[in-house]
Amino acid sequence: MGPGLKVETQAVAELSEADRVLWAEFRGANPALYSPYFDLRYIEAAAMWAPGAAVGVVRRNGRTEAFFPFQRRGGLLQPLGAPMTDYHGLIARPDAGIDLREVVGALGARRYRFSGLMGLPRQRVSRAAVRPAMLADLRQGYEGYLAARKAGGHWNYVKDKQRCMRQLTKAHGPAQFRWSKDPDDLARLIDGKRDQMRRTGQHDVFATPWTRALLASLAEMDSEDFGLRVAVLEAGGRQIAAEVGLLSGDTYHFWFPIYDRDFSRFSPGALLSYETLSVLADEGVSFADFGPGAESYKRVFADPGPEVLEGDIHIDPFIAGLRDMVSSTRGVHPAIHERLTAAYLRVDRRLDRITACEPALEGQLAAVGRSIGALGRRHRRLGAGLSVGLSLASAGLLLSE
């Protein structure tokens, strides 16, 4: 650790009033911590339900310098609330200059895995992939937002979705948007998302009770400037799309969407996004966050914002060695190396979700078996040998953690 630097582990509920004031000050001083996931109210809700939840309080010579929310899975640290928490990181004094690796080591961990690290300069985190947060700017109102999309070359997409809305109205009557506080709407959305994850071979993050309990507790928070929102789009008396979002101050984060596949020709998910953006602008929300990654479906709605990092901090050399297995294949045919790297990243992300959802080793191993089977079925070109190799590497990571 740096001179005079110490990290104390404590429960989030044990943060003092002075700590809470500092948290708000640190967050307010760093524009990169705009997301609702850095709101202490979200952290408190996640800590109530996520197994192994805690916060590292970083002090230098007795003065609090930063807060580091996390959950522990053996020797592995993850962001508090993972896999639900899209953005995470240190809530620190401006220019605190804290080495996150030192914090992880001081907490007695072998590894810290992150997928949406924000608020830290890239040079302070090695072995990280960089993606942008995708933000829709609503400060000029909805019409101003549409004008900006037109100027940015996305007007054809907007016009196409306007045409879809006209066709939907002609076939099923006018579409209706609403914010819902009905627990049944949230339960229906979760069920639909679980069905989608099973259908597409993803790990079912809602198979564990704590992730559902977190959403339910956020939905119960009755605050104008924070909490979970369920956006619903209906047509012809039928729900055609819904999405959970999270609000904090003037920023809204799009979270979990579903849509009725019977209405897919009308692009119901996109229609719901535009309706949501229109309502948010009317309510005075400044930014809507579509999450990290500049995929094509996000670029039509939003523009790149702050950098988001995905990667690992390794303390244990055994884990670092496992991570280097794929890199050591660079001498083989480039196409094989590329396929191997892509496959390993898929397994790594699945493993990250599994360990977040399943705190017990037995549940993790069972879920890994199901996940590897699904991966093999969906990517048969990988070959049996490669699938087995990836499975062994995954099991090795689990056991080492």
mmCIF file of N, CA and C in Angstrom, residues 287-372:
data_model
loop_
_atom_site.group_PDB
_atom_site.id
_atom_site.type_symbol
_atom_site.label_atom_id
_atom_site.label_comp_id
_atom_site.label_asym_id
_atom_site.label_seq_id
_atom_site.Cartn_x
_atom_site.Cartn_y
_atom_site.Cartn_z
ATOM 1 N N PHE A 287 -30.153 13.075 -19.410
ATOM 2 C CA PHE A 287 -29.444 12.042 -20.150
ATOM 3 C C PHE A 287 -30.112 10.685 -19.943
ATOM 4 N N ALA A 288 -30.132 9.904 -21.025
ATOM 5 C CA ALA A 288 -30.592 8.520 -20.958
ATOM 6 C C ALA A 288 -29.434 7.638 -21.405
ATOM 7 N N ASP A 289 -29.066 6.696 -20.560
ATOM 8 C CA ASP A 289 -27.903 5.845 -20.781
ATOM 9 C C ASP A 289 -28.359 4.496 -21.308
ATOM 10 N N PHE A 290 -27.822 4.092 -22.477
ATOM 11 C CA PHE A 290 -28.159 2.807 -23.073
ATOM 12 C C PHE A 290 -27.153 1.724 -22.714
ATOM 13 N N GLY A 291 -26.227 2.016 -21.791
ATOM 14 C CA GLY A 291 -25.279 1.017 -21.346
ATOM 15 C C GLY A 291 -23.994 1.037 -22.146
ATOM 16 N N PRO A 292 -23.003 0.251 -21.713
ATOM 17 C CA PRO A 292 -21.697 0.250 -22.378
ATOM 18 C C PRO A 292 -21.714 -0.544 -23.672
ATOM 19 N N GLY A 293 -20.908 -0.097 -24.641
ATOM 20 C CA GLY A 293 -20.783 -0.825 -25.905
ATOM 21 C C GLY A 293 -21.475 -0.100 -27.036
ATOM 22 N N ALA A 294 -20.728 0.191 -28.109
ATOM 23 C CA ALA A 294 -21.269 0.967 -29.221
ATOM 24 C C ALA A 294 -21.843 0.064 -30.305
ATOM 25 N N GLU A 295 -22.687 -0.907 -29.914
ATOM 26 C CA GLU A 295 -23.338 -1.753 -30.904
ATOM 27 C C GLU A 295 -24.223 -0.904 -31.809
ATOM 28 N N SER A 296 -24.495 -1.417 -32.998
ATOM 29 C CA SER A 296 -25.218 -0.622 -33.997
ATOM 30 C C SER A 296 -26.604 -0.211 -33.506
ATOM 31 N N TYR A 297 -27.282 -1.091 -32.753
ATOM 32 C CA TYR A 297 -28.634 -0.746 -32.306
ATOM 33 C C TYR A 297 -28.622 0.378 -31.276
ATOM 34 N N LYS A 298 -27.489 0.579 -30.592
ATOM 35 C CA LYS A 298 -27.379 1.676 -29.637
ATOM 36 C C LYS A 298 -26.995 2.980 -30.326
ATOM 37 N N ARG A 299 -26.190 2.886 -31.381
ATOM 38 C CA ARG A 299 -25.705 4.102 -32.039
ATOM 39 C C ARG A 299 -26.830 4.909 -32.665
ATOM 40 N N VAL A 300 -27.920 4.260 -33.027
ATOM 41 C CA VAL A 300 -29.017 5.015 -33.616
ATOM 42 C C VAL A 300 -29.758 5.841 -32.571
ATOM 43 N N PHE A 301 -29.623 5.473 -31.304
ATOM 44 C CA PHE A 301 -30.304 6.201 -30.233
ATOM 45 C C PHE A 301 -29.388 7.154 -29.481
ATOM 46 N N ALA A 302 -28.090 6.843 -29.427
ATOM 47 C CA ALA A 302 -27.214 7.543 -28.494
ATOM 48 C C ALA A 302 -25.823 7.728 -29.098
ATOM 49 N N ASP A 303 -25.039 8.566 -28.419
ATOM 50 C CA ASP A 303 -23.674 8.858 -28.848
ATOM 51 C C ASP A 303 -22.682 8.391 -27.781
ATOM 52 N N PRO A 304 -21.433 8.114 -28.176
ATOM 53 C CA PRO A 304 -20.437 7.668 -27.200
ATOM 54 C C PRO A 304 -20.182 8.718 -26.126
ATOM 55 N N GLY A 305 -20.101 8.238 -24.884
ATOM 56 C CA GLY A 305 -19.815 9.099 -23.748
ATOM 57 C C GLY A 305 -18.532 8.673 -23.064
ATOM 58 N N PRO A 306 -18.496 8.664 -21.745
ATOM 59 C CA PRO A 306 -17.272 8.321 -21.010
ATOM 60 C C PRO A 306 -16.807 6.895 -21.296
ATOM 61 N N GLU A 307 -15.507 6.661 -21.089
ATOM 62 C CA GLU A 307 -14.941 5.329 -21.294
ATOM 63 C C GLU A 307 -15.383 4.377 -20.186
ATOM 64 N N VAL A 308 -15.636 3.131 -20.588
ATOM 65 C CA VAL A 308 -15.990 2.055 -19.673
ATOM 66 C C VAL A 308 -14.984 0.928 -19.882
ATOM 67 N N LEU A 309 -14.440 0.386 -18.794
ATOM 68 C CA LEU A 309 -13.400 -0.628 -18.888
ATOM 69 C C LEU A 309 -13.929 -1.998 -18.470
ATOM 70 N N GLU A 310 -13.481 -3.023 -19.199
ATOM 71 C CA GLU A 310 -13.790 -4.413 -18.860
ATOM 72 C C GLU A 310 -12.490 -5.186 -18.761
ATOM 73 N N GLY A 311 -12.321 -5.923 -17.667
ATOM 74 C CA GLY A 311 -11.102 -6.699 -17.522
ATOM 75 C C GLY A 311 -10.931 -7.249 -16.125
ATOM 76 N N ASP A 312 -9.678 -7.444 -15.733
ATOM 77 C CA ASP A 312 -9.344 -8.086 -14.469
ATOM 78 C C ASP A 312 -8.175 -7.373 -13.805
ATOM 79 N N ILE A 313 -8.137 -7.468 -12.503
ATOM 80 C CA ILE A 313 -6.936 -7.168 -11.736
ATOM 81 C C ILE A 313 -6.541 -8.460 -11.054
ATOM 82 N N HIS A 314 -5.355 -8.963 -11.356
ATOM 83 C CA HIS A 314 -4.881 -10.233 -10.814
ATOM 84 C C HIS A 314 -3.894 -9.990 -9.684
ATOM 85 N N ILE A 315 -4.120 -10.654 -8.584
ATOM 86 C CA ILE A 315 -3.153 -10.657 -7.495
ATOM 87 C C ILE A 315 -2.454 -12.015 -7.436
ATOM 88 N N ASP A 316 -3.217 -13.081 -7.716
ATOM 89 C CA ASP A 316 -2.696 -14.444 -7.682
ATOM 90 C C ASP A 316 -2.051 -14.783 -9.029
ATOM 91 N N PRO A 317 -0.780 -15.171 -9.065
ATOM 92 C CA PRO A 317 -0.122 -15.498 -10.343
ATOM 93 C C PRO A 317 -0.717 -16.718 -11.029
ATOM 94 N N PHE A 318 -1.357 -17.646 -10.259
ATOM 95 C CA PHE A 318 -1.980 -18.818 -10.886
ATOM 96 C C PHE A 318 -3.121 -18.388 -11.799
ATOM 97 N N ILE A 319 -3.937 -17.447 -11.311
ATOM 98 C CA ILE A 319 -5.060 -16.964 -12.122
ATOM 99 C C ILE A 319 -4.533 -16.203 -13.331
ATOM 100 N N ALA A 320 -3.501 -15.400 -13.123
ATOM 101 C CA ALA A 320 -2.912 -14.679 -14.252
ATOM 102 C C ALA A 320 -2.399 -15.656 -15.301
ATOM 103 N N GLY A 321 -1.843 -16.798 -14.842
ATOM 104 C CA GLY A 321 -1.359 -17.803 -15.785
ATOM 105 C C GLY A 321 -2.465 -18.399 -16.607
ATOM 106 N N LEU A 322 -3.625 -18.665 -15.963
ATOM 107 C CA LEU A 322 -4.762 -19.178 -16.711
ATOM 108 C C LEU A 322 -5.224 -18.162 -17.754
ATOM 109 N N ARG A 323 -5.211 -16.885 -17.384
ATOM 110 C CA ARG A 323 -5.626 -15.855 -18.325
ATOM 111 C C ARG A 323 -4.662 -15.763 -19.510
ATOM 112 N N ASP A 324 -3.410 -16.129 -19.283
ATOM 113 C CA ASP A 324 -2.419 -16.036 -20.356
ATOM 114 C C ASP A 324 -2.458 -17.231 -21.304
ATOM 115 N N MET A 325 -3.257 -18.263 -20.961
ATOM 116 C CA MET A 325 -3.315 -19.446 -21.814
ATOM 117 C C MET A 325 -3.720 -19.099 -23.240
ATOM 118 N N VAL A 326 -4.743 -18.266 -23.353
ATOM 119 C CA VAL A 326 -5.228 -17.923 -24.692
ATOM 120 C C VAL A 326 -4.218 -17.061 -25.433
ATOM 121 N N SER A 327 -3.605 -16.121 -24.714
ATOM 122 C CA SER A 327 -2.622 -15.250 -25.364
ATOM 123 C C SER A 327 -1.455 -16.041 -25.939
ATOM 124 N N SER A 328 -1.139 -17.186 -25.322
ATOM 125 C CA SER A 328 0.005 -17.977 -25.778
ATOM 126 C C SER A 328 -0.252 -18.658 -27.116
ATOM 127 N N THR A 329 -1.476 -18.563 -27.652
ATOM 128 C CA THR A 329 -1.798 -19.205 -28.932
ATOM 129 C C THR A 329 -1.574 -18.280 -30.126
ATOM 130 N N ARG A 330 -0.946 -17.144 -29.893
ATOM 131 C CA ARG A 330 -0.767 -16.200 -31.000
ATOM 132 C C ARG A 330 0.077 -16.769 -32.139
ATOM 133 N N GLY A 331 0.878 -17.793 -31.854
ATOM 134 C CA GLY A 331 1.708 -18.375 -32.892
ATOM 135 C C GLY A 331 0.957 -19.270 -33.850
ATOM 136 N N VAL A 332 -0.282 -19.654 -33.504
ATOM 137 C CA VAL A 332 -1.051 -20.514 -34.393
ATOM 138 C C VAL A 332 -1.716 -19.659 -35.462
ATOM 139 N N HIS A 333 -2.492 -20.323 -36.309
ATOM 140 C CA HIS A 333 -3.173 -19.605 -37.395
ATOM 141 C C HIS A 333 -4.031 -18.472 -36.816
ATOM 142 N N PRO A 334 -3.986 -17.267 -37.398
ATOM 143 C CA PRO A 334 -4.735 -16.130 -36.848
ATOM 144 C C PRO A 334 -6.223 -16.397 -36.672
ATOM 145 N N ALA A 335 -6.825 -17.130 -37.619
ATOM 146 C CA ALA A 335 -8.255 -17.401 -37.515
ATOM 147 C C ALA A 335 -8.556 -18.268 -36.297
ATOM 148 N N ILE A 336 -7.688 -19.242 -36.024
ATOM 149 C CA ILE A 336 -7.883 -20.109 -34.857
ATOM 150 C C ILE A 336 -7.703 -19.313 -33.573
ATOM 151 N N HIS A 337 -6.673 -18.467 -33.558
ATOM 152 C CA HIS A 337 -6.448 -17.634 -32.370
ATOM 153 C C HIS A 337 -7.642 -16.722 -32.114
ATOM 154 N N GLU A 338 -8.180 -16.133 -33.173
ATOM 155 C CA GLU A 338 -9.319 -15.228 -33.022
ATOM 156 C C GLU A 338 -10.536 -15.965 -32.473
ATOM 157 N N ARG A 339 -10.791 -17.172 -33.005
ATOM 158 C CA ARG A 339 -11.931 -17.955 -32.528
ATOM 159 C C ARG A 339 -11.741 -18.367 -31.070
ATOM 160 N N LEU A 340 -10.521 -18.764 -30.732
ATOM 161 C CA LEU A 340 -10.233 -19.177 -29.370
ATOM 162 C C LEU A 340 -10.403 -18.015 -28.398
ATOM 163 N N THR A 341 -9.899 -16.848 -28.781
ATOM 164 C CA THR A 341 -10.020 -15.678 -27.917
ATOM 165 C C THR A 341 -11.476 -15.288 -27.716
ATOM 166 N N ALA A 342 -12.251 -15.277 -28.815
ATOM 167 C CA ALA A 342 -13.665 -14.918 -28.711
ATOM 168 C C ALA A 342 -14.417 -15.916 -27.834
ATOM 169 N N ALA A 343 -14.104 -17.207 -28.002
ATOM 170 C CA ALA A 343 -14.777 -18.231 -27.201
ATOM 171 C C ALA A 343 -14.427 -18.086 -25.728
ATOM 172 N N TYR A 344 -13.156 -17.817 -25.457
ATOM 173 C CA TYR A 344 -12.737 -17.679 -24.062
ATOM 174 C C TYR A 344 -13.411 -16.475 -23.407
ATOM 175 N N LEU A 345 -13.548 -15.384 -24.151
ATOM 176 C CA LEU A 345 -14.224 -14.210 -23.599
ATOM 177 C C LEU A 345 -15.680 -14.515 -23.292
ATOM 178 N N ARG A 346 -16.330 -15.293 -24.179
ATOM 179 C CA ARG A 346 -17.726 -15.669 -23.904
ATOM 180 C C ARG A 346 -17.813 -16.485 -22.625
ATOM 181 N N VAL A 347 -16.904 -17.454 -22.484
ATOM 182 C CA VAL A 347 -16.903 -18.273 -21.272
ATOM 183 C C VAL A 347 -16.619 -17.416 -20.042
ATOM 184 N N ASP A 348 -15.677 -16.491 -20.170
ATOM 185 C CA ASP A 348 -15.299 -15.640 -19.045
ATOM 186 C C ASP A 348 -16.482 -14.806 -18.574
ATOM 187 N N ARG A 349 -17.231 -14.240 -19.519
ATOM 188 C CA ARG A 349 -18.378 -13.421 -19.142
ATOM 189 C C ARG A 349 -19.484 -14.274 -18.506
ATOM 190 N N ARG A 350 -19.679 -15.473 -19.060
ATOM 191 C CA ARG A 350 -20.657 -16.375 -18.460
ATOM 192 C C ARG A 350 -20.239 -16.748 -17.038
ATOM 193 N N LEU A 351 -18.963 -17.056 -16.883
ATOM 194 C CA LEU A 351 -18.457 -17.433 -15.570
ATOM 195 C C LEU A 351 -18.619 -16.287 -14.572
ATOM 196 N N ASP A 352 -18.387 -15.071 -15.035
ATOM 197 C CA ASP A 352 -18.550 -13.906 -14.175
ATOM 198 C C ASP A 352 -19.992 -13.798 -13.688
ATOM 199 N N ARG A 353 -20.941 -14.007 -14.590
ATOM 200 C CA ARG A 353 -22.350 -13.958 -14.197
ATOM 201 C C ARG A 353 -22.698 -15.084 -13.231
ATOM 202 N N ILE A 354 -22.185 -16.264 -13.530
ATOM 203 C CA ILE A 354 -22.505 -17.422 -12.693
ATOM 204 C C ILE A 354 -22.006 -17.219 -11.269
ATOM 205 N N THR A 355 -20.746 -16.800 -11.115
ATOM 206 C CA THR A 355 -20.199 -16.626 -9.776
ATOM 207 C C THR A 355 -20.891 -15.485 -9.036
ATOM 208 N N ALA A 356 -21.361 -14.486 -9.774
ATOM 209 C CA ALA A 356 -22.100 -13.395 -9.140
ATOM 210 C C ALA A 356 -23.442 -13.883 -8.603
ATOM 211 N N CYS A 357 -24.128 -14.685 -9.403
ATOM 212 C CA CYS A 357 -25.464 -15.143 -9.017
ATOM 213 C C CYS A 357 -25.428 -16.278 -8.009
ATOM 214 N N GLU A 358 -24.421 -17.151 -8.118
ATOM 215 C CA GLU A 358 -24.363 -18.370 -7.303
ATOM 216 C C GLU A 358 -23.170 -18.293 -6.343
ATOM 217 N N PRO A 359 -23.381 -17.870 -5.101
ATOM 218 C CA PRO A 359 -22.248 -17.733 -4.182
ATOM 219 C C PRO A 359 -21.647 -19.060 -3.744
ATOM 220 N N ALA A 360 -22.403 -20.166 -3.795
ATOM 221 C CA ALA A 360 -21.900 -21.469 -3.357
ATOM 222 C C ALA A 360 -21.203 -22.175 -4.514
ATOM 223 N N LEU A 361 -20.097 -22.892 -4.203
ATOM 224 C CA LEU A 361 -19.317 -23.571 -5.232
ATOM 225 C C LEU A 361 -20.144 -24.618 -5.970
ATOM 226 N N GLU A 362 -21.008 -25.354 -5.227
ATOM 227 C CA GLU A 362 -21.814 -26.391 -5.882
ATOM 228 C C GLU A 362 -22.707 -25.787 -6.965
ATOM 229 N N GLY A 363 -23.358 -24.669 -6.637
ATOM 230 C CA GLY A 363 -24.200 -24.007 -7.628
ATOM 231 C C GLY A 363 -23.406 -23.484 -8.799
ATOM 232 N N GLN A 364 -22.184 -22.987 -8.534
ATOM 233 C CA GLN A 364 -21.344 -22.478 -9.606
ATOM 234 C C GLN A 364 -20.949 -23.579 -10.576
ATOM 235 N N LEU A 365 -20.513 -24.720 -10.033
ATOM 236 C CA LEU A 365 -20.077 -25.818 -10.898
ATOM 237 C C LEU A 365 -21.236 -26.367 -11.730
ATOM 238 N N ALA A 366 -22.416 -26.495 -11.118
ATOM 239 C CA ALA A 366 -23.577 -26.980 -11.859
ATOM 240 C C ALA A 366 -23.944 -26.009 -12.980
ATOM 241 N N ALA A 367 -23.899 -24.715 -12.674
ATOM 242 C CA ALA A 367 -24.244 -23.716 -13.684
ATOM 243 C C ALA A 367 -23.204 -23.676 -14.799
ATOM 244 N N VAL A 368 -21.918 -23.873 -14.449
ATOM 245 C CA VAL A 368 -20.871 -23.912 -15.476
ATOM 246 C C VAL A 368 -21.119 -25.064 -16.438
ATOM 247 N N GLY A 369 -21.495 -26.233 -15.907
ATOM 248 C CA GLY A 369 -21.785 -27.368 -16.770
ATOM 249 C C GLY A 369 -22.903 -27.073 -17.746
ATOM 250 N N ARG A 370 -23.979 -26.456 -17.247
ATOM 251 C CA ARG A 370 -25.098 -26.112 -18.134
ATOM 252 C C ARG A 370 -24.672 -25.069 -19.165
ATOM 253 N N SER A 371 -23.886 -24.104 -18.713
ATOM 254 C CA SER A 371 -23.478 -23.019 -19.597
ATOM 255 C C SER A 371 -22.546 -23.507 -20.703
ATOM 256 N N ILE A 372 -21.582 -24.378 -20.355
ATOM 257 C CA ILE A 372 -20.667 -24.905 -21.362
ATOM 258 C C ILE A 372 -21.437 -25.745 -22.377
#
